[in-house]
PDB file of C-alpha atoms in Angstrom:
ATOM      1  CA  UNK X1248     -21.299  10.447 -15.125  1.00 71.00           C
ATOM      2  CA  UNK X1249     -18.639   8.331 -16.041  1.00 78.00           C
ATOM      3  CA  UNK X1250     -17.918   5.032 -13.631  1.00 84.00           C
ATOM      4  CA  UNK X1251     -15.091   3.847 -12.180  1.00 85.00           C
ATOM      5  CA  UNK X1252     -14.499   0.123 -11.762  1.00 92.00           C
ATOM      6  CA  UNK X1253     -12.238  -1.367  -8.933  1.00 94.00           C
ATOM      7  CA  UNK X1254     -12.121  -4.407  -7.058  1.00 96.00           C
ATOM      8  CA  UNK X1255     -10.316  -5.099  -3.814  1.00 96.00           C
ATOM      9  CA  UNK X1256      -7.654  -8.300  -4.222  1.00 97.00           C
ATOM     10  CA  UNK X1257      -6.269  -7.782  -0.919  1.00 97.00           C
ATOM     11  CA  UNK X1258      -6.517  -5.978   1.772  1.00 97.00           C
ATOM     12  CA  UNK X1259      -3.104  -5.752   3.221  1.00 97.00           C
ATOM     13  CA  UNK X1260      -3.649  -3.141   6.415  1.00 97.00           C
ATOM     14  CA  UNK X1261      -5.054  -0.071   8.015  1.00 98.00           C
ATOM     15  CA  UNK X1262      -2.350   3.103   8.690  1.00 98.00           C
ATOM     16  CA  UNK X1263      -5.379   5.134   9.937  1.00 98.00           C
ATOM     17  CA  UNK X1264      -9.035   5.646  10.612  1.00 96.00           C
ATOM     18  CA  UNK X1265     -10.610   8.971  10.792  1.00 92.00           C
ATOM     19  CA  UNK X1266     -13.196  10.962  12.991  1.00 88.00           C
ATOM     20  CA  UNK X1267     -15.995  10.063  10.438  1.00 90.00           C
ATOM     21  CA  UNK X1268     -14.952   6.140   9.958  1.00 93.00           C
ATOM     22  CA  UNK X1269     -13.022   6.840   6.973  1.00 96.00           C
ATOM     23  CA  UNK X1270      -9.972   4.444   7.097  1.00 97.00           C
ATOM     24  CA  UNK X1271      -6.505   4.922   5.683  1.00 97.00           C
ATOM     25  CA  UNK X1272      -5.650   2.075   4.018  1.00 98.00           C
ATOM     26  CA  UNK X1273      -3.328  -0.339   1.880  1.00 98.00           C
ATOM     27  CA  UNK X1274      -4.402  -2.259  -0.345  1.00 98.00           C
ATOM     28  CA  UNK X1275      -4.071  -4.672  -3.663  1.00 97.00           C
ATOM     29  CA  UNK X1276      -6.815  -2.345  -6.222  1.00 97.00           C
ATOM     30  CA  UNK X1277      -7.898  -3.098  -9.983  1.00 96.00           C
ATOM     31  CA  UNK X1278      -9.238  -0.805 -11.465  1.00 93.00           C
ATOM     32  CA  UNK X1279     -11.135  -0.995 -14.640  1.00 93.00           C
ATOM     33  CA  UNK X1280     -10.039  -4.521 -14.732  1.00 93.00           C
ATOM     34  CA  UNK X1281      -6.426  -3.724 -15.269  1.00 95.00           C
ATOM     35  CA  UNK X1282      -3.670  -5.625 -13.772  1.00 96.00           C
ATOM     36  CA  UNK X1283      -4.190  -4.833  -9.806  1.00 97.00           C
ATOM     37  CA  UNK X1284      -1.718  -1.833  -8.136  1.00 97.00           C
ATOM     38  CA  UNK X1285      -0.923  -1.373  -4.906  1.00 98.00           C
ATOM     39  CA  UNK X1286      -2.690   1.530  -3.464  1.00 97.00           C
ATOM     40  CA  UNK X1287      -2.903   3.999  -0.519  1.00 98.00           C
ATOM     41  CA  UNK X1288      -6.059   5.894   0.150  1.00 96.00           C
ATOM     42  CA  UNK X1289      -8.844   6.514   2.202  1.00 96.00           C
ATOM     43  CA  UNK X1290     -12.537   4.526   2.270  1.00 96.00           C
ATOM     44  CA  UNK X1291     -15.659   4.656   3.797  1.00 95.00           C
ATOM     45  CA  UNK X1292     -16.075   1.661   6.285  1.00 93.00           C
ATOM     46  CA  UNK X1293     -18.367  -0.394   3.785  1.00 93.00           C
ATOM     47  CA  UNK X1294     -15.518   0.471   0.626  1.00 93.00           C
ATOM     48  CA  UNK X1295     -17.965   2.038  -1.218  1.00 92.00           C
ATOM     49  CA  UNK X1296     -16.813   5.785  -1.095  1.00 92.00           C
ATOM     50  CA  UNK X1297     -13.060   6.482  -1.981  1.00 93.00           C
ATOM     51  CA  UNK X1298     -11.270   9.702  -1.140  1.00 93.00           C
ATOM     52  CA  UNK X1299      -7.529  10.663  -3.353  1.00 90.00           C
ATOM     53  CA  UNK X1300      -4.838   8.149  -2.744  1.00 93.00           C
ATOM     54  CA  UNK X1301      -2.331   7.335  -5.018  1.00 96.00           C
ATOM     55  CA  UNK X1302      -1.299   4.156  -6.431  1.00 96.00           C
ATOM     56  CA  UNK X1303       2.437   2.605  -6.203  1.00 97.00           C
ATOM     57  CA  UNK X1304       3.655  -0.446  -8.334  1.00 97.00           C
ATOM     58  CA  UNK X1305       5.423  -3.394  -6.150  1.00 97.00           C
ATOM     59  CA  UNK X1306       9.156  -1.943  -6.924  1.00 97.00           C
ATOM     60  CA  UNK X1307       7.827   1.700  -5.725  1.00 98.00           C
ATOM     61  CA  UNK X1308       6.210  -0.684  -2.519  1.00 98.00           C
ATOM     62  CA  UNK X1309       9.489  -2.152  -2.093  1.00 98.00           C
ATOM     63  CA  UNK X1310      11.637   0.821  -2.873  1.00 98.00           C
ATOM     64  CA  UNK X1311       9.075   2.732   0.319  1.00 98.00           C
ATOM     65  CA  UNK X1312       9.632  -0.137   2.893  1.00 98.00           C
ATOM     66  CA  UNK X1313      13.426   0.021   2.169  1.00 98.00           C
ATOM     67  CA  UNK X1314      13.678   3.413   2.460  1.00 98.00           C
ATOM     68  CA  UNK X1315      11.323   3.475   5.676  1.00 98.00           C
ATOM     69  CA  UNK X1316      13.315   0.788   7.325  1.00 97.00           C
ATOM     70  CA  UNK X1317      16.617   2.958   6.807  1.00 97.00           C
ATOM     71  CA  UNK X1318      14.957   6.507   8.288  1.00 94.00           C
ATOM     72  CA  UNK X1319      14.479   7.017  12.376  1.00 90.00           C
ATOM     73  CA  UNK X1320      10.766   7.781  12.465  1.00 89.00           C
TER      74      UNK X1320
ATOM     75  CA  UNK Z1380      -4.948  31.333  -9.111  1.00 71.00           C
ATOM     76  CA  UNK Z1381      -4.236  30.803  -5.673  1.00 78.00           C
ATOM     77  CA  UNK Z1382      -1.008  30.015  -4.501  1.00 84.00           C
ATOM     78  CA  UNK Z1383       0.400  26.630  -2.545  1.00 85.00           C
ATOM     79  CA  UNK Z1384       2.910  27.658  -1.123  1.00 92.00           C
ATOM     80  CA  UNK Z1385       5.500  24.873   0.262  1.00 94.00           C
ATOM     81  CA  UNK Z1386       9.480  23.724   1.597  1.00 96.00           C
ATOM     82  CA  UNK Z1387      11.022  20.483   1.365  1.00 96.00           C
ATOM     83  CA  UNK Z1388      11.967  20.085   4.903  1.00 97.00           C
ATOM     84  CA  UNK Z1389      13.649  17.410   4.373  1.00 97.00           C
ATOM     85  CA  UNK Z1390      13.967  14.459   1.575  1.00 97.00           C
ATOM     86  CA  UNK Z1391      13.972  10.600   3.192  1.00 97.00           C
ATOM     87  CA  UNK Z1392      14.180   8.598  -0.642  1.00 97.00           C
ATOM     88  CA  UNK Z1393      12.983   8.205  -3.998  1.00 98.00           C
ATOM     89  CA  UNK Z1394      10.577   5.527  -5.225  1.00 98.00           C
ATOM     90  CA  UNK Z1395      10.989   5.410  -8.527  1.00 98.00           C
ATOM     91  CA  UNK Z1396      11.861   7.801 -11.591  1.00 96.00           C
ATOM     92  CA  UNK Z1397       9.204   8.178 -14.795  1.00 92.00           C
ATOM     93  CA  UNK Z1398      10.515   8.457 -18.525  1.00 88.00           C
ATOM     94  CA  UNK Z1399      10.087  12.064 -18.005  1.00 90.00           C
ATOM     95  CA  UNK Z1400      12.087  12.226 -15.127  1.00 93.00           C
ATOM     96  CA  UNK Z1401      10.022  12.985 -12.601  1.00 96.00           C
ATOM     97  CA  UNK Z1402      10.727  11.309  -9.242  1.00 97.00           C
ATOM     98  CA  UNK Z1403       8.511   9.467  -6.839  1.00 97.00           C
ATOM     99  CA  UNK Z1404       9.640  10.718  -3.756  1.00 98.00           C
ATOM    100  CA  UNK Z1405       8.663  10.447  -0.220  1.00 98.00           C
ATOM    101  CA  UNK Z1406       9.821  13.286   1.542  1.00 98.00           C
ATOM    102  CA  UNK Z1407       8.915  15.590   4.934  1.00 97.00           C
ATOM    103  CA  UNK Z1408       7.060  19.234   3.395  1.00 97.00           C
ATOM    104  CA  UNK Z1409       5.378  22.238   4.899  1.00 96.00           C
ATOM    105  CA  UNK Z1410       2.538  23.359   3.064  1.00 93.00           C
ATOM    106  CA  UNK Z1411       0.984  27.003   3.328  1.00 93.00           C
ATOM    107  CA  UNK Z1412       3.810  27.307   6.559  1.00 93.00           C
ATOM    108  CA  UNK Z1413       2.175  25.127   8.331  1.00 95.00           C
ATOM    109  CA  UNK Z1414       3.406  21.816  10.202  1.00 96.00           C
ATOM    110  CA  UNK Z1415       5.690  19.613   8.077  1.00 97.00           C
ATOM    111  CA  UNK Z1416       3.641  16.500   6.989  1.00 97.00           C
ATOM    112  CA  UNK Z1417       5.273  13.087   5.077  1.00 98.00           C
ATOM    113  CA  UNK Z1418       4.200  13.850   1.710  1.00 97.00           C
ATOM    114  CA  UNK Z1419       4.287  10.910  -1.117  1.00 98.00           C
ATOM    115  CA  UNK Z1420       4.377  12.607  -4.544  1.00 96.00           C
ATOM    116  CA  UNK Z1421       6.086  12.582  -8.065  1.00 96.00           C
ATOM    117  CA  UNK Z1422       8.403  15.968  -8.580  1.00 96.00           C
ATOM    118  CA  UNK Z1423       9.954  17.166 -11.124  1.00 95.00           C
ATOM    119  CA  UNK Z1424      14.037  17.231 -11.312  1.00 93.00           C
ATOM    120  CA  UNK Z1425      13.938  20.847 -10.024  1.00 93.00           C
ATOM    121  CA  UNK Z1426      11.345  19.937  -7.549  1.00 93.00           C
ATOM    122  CA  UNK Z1427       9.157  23.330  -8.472  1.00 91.00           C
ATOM    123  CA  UNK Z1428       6.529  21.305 -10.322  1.00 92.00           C
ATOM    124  CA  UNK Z1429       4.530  18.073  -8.408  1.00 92.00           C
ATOM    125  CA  UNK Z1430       1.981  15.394  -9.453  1.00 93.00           C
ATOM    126  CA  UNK Z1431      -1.187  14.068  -7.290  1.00 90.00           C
ATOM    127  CA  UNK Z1432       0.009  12.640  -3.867  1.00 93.00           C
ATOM    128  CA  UNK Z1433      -0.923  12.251  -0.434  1.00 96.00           C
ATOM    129  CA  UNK Z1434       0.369  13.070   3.101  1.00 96.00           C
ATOM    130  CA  UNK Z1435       0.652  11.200   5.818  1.00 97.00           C
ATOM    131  CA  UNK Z1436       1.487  11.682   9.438  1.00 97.00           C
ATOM    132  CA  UNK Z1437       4.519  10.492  11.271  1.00 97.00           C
ATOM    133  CA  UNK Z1438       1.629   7.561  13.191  1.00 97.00           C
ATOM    134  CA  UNK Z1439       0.473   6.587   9.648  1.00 98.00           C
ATOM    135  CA  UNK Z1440       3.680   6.483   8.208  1.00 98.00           C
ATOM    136  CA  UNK Z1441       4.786   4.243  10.796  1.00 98.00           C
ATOM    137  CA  UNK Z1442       1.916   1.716  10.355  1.00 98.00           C
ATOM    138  CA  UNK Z1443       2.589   1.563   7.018  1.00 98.00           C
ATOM    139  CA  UNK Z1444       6.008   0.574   7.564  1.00 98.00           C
ATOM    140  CA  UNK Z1445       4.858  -2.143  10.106  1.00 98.00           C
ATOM    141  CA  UNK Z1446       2.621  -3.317   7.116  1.00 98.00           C
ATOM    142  CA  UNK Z1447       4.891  -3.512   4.941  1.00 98.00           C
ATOM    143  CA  UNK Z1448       7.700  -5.559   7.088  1.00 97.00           C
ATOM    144  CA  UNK Z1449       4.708  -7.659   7.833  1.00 97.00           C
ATOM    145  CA  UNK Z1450       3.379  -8.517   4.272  1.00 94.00           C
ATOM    146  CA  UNK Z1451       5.395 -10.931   1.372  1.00 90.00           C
ATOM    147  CA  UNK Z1452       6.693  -8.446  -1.560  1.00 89.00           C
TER     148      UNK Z1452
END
């Protein structure tokens, strides 16, 4: 089976943890020892296990926090 | 093959737009008719065809935001 490499540069916050432990989170990813991306998805509590997520680079990070800070939520 | 179906319920911004011109947008969509969730995910132009992306609920969408006000871009 093929591996994936990743290493966690920063761990910037949690949005959500789940029944089973899981936690939603953001966070500064390389993977395959490319240049790091930021990164929302879910891990198991020792960041072993990852579920989908998707990856963002810092304009599309910025670009989300202006366009949260201009919506009512 | 199985049909998703889904609505736009409403669109809150775009991230970023790809060569192809498909959008990263974040934007509020029903899937299958059921509750609308906040939905991260590249589209195309005519929004019929999407990419990988995740959901998030209105709580996890407003840690993020926290996060990201909190956190040096």
């Amino acid at each position: 089976m093929a591996e994936i490499k990743f290493e966690i540069r920063e761990s910037l916050g949690t949005l959500s943890e789940s029944a089973k432990g899981w936690n939603k989170e953001l966070n500064l990813v390389s993977w395959n020892n490319r240049d790091p991306k930021y990164d929302i998805r879910e891990w198991d509590p020792q960041h072993e296990k990852m579920g989908k997520g998707i990856t963002l680079s810092k304009e599309e990070l910025k670009a989300l926090k202006d366009i949260l800070n201009s919506v009512e939520l």
